[in-house]
Tab-separated table of C-alpha atoms in Angstrom:
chain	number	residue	atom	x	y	z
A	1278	UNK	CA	-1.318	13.565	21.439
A	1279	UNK	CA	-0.097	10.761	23.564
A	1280	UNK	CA	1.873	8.201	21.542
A	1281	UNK	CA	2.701	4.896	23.113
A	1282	UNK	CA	6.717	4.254	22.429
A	1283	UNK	CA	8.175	0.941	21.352
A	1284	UNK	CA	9.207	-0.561	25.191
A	1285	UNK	CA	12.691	-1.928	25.970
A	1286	UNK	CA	13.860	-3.518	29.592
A	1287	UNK	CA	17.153	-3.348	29.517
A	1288	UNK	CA	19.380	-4.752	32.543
A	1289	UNK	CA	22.028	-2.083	33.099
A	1290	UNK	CA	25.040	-4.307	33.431
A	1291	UNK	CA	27.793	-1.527	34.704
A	1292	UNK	CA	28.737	1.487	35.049
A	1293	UNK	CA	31.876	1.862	33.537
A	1294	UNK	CA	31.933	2.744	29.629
A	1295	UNK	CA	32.536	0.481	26.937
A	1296	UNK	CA	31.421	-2.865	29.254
A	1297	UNK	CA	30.586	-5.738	26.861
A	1298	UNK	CA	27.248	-6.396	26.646
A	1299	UNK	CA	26.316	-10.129	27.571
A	1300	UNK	CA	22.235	-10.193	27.132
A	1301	UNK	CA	22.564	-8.912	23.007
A	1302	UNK	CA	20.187	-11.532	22.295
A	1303	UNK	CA	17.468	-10.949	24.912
A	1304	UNK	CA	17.488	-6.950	24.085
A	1305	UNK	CA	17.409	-8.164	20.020
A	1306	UNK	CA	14.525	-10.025	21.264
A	1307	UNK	CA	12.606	-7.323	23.355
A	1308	UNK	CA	12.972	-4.738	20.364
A	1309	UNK	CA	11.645	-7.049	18.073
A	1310	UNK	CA	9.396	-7.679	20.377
A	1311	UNK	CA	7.982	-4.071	21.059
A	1312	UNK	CA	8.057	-3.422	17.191
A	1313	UNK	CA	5.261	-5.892	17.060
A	1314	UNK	CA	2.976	-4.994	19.603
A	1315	UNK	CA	3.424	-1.393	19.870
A	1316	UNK	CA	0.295	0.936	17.876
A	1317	UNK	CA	1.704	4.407	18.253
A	1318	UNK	CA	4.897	6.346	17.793
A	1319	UNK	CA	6.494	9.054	15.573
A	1320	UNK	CA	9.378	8.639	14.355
A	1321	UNK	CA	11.550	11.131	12.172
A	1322	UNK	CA	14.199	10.581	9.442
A	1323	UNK	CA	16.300	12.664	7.726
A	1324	UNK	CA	18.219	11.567	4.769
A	1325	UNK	CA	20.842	13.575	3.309
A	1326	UNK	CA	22.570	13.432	0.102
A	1327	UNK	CA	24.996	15.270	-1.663
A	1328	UNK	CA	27.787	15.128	-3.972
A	1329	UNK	CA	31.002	17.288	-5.023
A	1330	UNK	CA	29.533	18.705	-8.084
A	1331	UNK	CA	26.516	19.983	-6.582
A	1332	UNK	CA	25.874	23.612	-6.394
A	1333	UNK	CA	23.080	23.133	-3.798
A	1334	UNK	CA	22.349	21.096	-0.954
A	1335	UNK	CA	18.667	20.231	0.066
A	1336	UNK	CA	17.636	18.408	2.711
A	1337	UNK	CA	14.848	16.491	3.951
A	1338	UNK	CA	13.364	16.067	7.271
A	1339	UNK	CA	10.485	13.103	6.626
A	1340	UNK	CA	8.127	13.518	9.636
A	1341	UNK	CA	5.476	10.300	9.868
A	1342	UNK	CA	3.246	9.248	12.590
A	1343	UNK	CA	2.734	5.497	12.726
A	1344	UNK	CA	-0.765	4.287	14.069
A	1345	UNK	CA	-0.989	0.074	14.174
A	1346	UNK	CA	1.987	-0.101	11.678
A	1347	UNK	CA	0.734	2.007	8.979
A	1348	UNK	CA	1.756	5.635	8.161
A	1349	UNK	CA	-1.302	7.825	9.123
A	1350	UNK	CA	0.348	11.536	8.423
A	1351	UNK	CA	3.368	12.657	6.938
A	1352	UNK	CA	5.241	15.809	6.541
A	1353	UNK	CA	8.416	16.964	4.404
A	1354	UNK	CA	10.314	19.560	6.111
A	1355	UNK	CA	12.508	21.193	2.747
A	1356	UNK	CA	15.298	23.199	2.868
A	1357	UNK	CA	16.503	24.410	-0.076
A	1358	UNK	CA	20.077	26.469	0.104
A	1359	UNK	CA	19.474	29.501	2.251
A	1360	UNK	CA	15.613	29.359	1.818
A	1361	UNK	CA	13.069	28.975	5.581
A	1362	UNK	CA	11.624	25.672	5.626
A	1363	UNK	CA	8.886	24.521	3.878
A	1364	UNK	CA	6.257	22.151	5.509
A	1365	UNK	CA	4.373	20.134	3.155
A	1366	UNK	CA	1.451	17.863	3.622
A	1367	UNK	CA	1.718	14.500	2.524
A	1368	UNK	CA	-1.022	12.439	1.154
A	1369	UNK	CA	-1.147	8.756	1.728
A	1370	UNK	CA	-1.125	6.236	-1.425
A	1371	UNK	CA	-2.730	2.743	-0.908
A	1372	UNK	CA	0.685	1.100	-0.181
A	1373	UNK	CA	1.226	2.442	2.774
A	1374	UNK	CA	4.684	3.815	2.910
A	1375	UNK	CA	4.882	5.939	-0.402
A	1376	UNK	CA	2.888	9.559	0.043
A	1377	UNK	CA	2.617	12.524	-2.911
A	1378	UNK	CA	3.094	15.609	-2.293
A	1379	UNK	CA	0.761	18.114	-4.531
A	1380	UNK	CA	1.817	20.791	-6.811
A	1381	UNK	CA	-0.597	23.426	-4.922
A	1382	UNK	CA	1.584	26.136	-3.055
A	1383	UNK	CA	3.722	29.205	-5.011
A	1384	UNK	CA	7.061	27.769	-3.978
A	1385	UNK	CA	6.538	24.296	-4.632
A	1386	UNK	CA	5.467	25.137	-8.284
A	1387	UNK	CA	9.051	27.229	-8.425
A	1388	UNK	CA	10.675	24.079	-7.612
A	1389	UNK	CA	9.337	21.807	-9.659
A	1390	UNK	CA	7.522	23.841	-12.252
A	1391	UNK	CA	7.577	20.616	-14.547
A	1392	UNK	CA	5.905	18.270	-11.800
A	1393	UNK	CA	2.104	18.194	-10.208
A	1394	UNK	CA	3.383	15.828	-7.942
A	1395	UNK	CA	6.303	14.800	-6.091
A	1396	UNK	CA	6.940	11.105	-4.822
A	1397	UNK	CA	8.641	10.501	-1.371
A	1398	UNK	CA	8.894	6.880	0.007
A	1399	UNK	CA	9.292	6.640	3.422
A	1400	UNK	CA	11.337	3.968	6.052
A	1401	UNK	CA	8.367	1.772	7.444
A	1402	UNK	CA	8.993	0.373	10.707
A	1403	UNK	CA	9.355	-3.132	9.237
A	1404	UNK	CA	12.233	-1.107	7.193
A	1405	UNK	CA	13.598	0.076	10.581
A	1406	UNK	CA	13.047	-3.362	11.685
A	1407	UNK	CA	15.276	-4.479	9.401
A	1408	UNK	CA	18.127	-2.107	9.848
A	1409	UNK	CA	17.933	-2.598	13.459
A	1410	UNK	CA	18.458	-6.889	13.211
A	1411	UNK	CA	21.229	-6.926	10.504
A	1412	UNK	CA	23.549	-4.313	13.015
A	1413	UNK	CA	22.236	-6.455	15.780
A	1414	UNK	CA	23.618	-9.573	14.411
A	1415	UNK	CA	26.542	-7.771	12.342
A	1416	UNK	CA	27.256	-4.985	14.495
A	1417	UNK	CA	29.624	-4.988	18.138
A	1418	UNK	CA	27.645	-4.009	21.615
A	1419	UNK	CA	29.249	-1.920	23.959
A	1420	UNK	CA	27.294	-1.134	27.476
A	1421	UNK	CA	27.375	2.696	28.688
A	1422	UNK	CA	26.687	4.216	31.870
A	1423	UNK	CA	23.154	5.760	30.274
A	1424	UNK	CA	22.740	3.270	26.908
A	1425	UNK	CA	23.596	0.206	25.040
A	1426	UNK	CA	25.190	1.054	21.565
A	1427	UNK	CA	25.650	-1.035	18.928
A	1428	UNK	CA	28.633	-0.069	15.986
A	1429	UNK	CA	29.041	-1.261	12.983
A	1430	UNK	CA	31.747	-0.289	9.907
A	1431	UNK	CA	31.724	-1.945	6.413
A	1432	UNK	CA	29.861	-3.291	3.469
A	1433	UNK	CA	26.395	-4.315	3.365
A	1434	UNK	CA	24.687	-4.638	0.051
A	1435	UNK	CA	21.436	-5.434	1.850
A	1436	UNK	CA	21.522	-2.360	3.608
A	1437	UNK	CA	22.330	-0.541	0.337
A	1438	UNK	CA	19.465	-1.868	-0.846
A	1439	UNK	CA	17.251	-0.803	1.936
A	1440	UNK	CA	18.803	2.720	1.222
A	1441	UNK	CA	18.100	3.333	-1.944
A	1442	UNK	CA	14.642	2.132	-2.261
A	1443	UNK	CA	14.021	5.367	-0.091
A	1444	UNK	CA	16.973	7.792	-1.406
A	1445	UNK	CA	16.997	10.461	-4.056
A	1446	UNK	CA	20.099	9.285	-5.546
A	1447	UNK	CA	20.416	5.331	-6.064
A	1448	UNK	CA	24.245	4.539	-4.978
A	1449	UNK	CA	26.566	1.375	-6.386
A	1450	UNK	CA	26.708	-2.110	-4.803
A	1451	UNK	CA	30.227	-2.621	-2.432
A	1452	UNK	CA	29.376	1.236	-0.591
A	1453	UNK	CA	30.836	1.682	2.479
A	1454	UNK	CA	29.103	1.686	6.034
A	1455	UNK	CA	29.127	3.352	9.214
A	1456	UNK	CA	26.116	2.590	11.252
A	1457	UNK	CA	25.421	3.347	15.197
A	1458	UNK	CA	22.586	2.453	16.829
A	1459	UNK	CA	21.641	4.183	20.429
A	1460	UNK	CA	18.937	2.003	22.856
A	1461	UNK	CA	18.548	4.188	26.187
A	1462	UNK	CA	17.225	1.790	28.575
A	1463	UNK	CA	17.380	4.428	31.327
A	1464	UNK	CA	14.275	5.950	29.411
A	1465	UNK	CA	11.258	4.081	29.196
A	1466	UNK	CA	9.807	6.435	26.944
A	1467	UNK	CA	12.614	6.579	23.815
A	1468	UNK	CA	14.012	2.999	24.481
A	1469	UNK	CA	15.367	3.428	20.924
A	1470	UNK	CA	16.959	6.677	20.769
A	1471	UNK	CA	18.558	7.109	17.641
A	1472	UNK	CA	20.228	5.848	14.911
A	1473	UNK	CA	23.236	7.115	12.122
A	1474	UNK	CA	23.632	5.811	9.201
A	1475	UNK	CA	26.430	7.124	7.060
A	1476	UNK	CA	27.343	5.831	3.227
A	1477	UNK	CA	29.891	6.638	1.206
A	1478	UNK	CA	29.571	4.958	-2.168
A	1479	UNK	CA	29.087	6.367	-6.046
A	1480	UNK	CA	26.452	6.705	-7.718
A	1481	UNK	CA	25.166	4.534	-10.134
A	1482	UNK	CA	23.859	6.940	-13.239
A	1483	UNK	CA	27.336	9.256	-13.195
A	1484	UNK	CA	29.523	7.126	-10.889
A	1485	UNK	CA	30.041	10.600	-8.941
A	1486	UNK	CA	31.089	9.751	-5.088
A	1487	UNK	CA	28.320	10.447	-2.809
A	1488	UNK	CA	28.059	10.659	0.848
A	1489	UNK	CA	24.469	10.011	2.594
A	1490	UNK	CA	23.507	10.858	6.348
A	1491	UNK	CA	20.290	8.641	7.513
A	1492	UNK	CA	19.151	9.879	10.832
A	1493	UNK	CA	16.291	8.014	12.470
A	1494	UNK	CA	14.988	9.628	15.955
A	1495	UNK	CA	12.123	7.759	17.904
A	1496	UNK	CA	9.998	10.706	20.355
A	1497	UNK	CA	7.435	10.597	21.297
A	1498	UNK	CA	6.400	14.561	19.982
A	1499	UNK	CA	7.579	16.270	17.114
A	1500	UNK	CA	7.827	19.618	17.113
């Protein structure tokens, strides 16, 4: 399936690494730009949580395909502890970004023996969107020889806020940031490569520290 990626031009402006970057604003503009006009792309996020008291760790790989800015397909990849992965449909709910997942397979009724249905909500590429303009405007550029990077360290409650209307565990206003986000210009067909997005906050039912890992990958095939 051919997807059409979100399109960047980007003017390489040196070679050596770490050059300031002097268009910020017309790049800012160009991915805003391609995130309105573009149809197709897939884009996968993980988002990992954990905690020091937990016994387990599971984590979720949220496949989605995008078609005209709404989520057409879905998959959760699960791994729980030492188990293989599961793959699990998704089914689409009217809004658009939140899917259910249906109590219908042998492991998934192990899991959650008390539950028909499990609720995942998605990052929606206005979401994305989002992330991508506050680190613009917040964040420091730095040109490299093969992409433009943009860093960014400290609070955000904005971006919390973002977080945890898509995370399992909801984590306290004042949480700490590190965010990087990768454009590869030298690519035409992942302008936006990736982006990390690591929290460390507590949470707000025990007050337990928590660490989260957002990963957002633009390709354009999943495997």
């Amino acid at each position: 399936m051919e997807l059409k990626s979100l399109l960047v031009s980007v003017t390489m402006l040196g070679l050596l690494a770490g050059c300031q970057v002097n268009n910020s604003q017309e790049i800012t503009d160009s991915v805003n730009q391609s995130f309105a006009e573009q149809a197709n792309y897939q884009q996968t996020t993980l988002i990992d949580q954990q905690d020091p008291n937990s016994h387990g760790q599971a984590q979720k790989t949220n496949q989605i395909t995008v078609n005209d800015d709404k989520m057409t397909e879905a998959k959760i990849i699960v791994k729980q502890n030492d188990q293989d992965h599961q793959y699990l449909e998704m089914k689409q709910e009217n809004d658009g970004t939140t899917y259910i997942r249906e109590n219908n397979d042998e492991w998934l009724q192990s899991a959650h023996s008390n539950q028909e249905i499990d609720r995942v909500t998605l990052l929606s590429s206005q979401q994305v969107q989002q992330l991508f303009n506050v680190i613009a405007q917040e964040g420091t550029w730095q040109q490299y020889p093969q992409s433009t990077q943009i860093e960014f360290a400290g609070e955000n409650d904005d971006l919390l806020h973002l977080l945890n209307s898509v995370a399992s565990q909801q984590i306290s206003p004042g949480a700490q940031h590190q965010i990087s986000i990768r454009l590869n210009p030298s690519s035409i067909n992942q302008p936006i490569n990736t982006i990390i997005w690591e929290i460390n906050g507590t949470g707000r039912t025990k007050g337990q520290a928590v660490k989260t890992r957002v990963e957002i990958q633009y390709t354009d095939s999943l495997e």
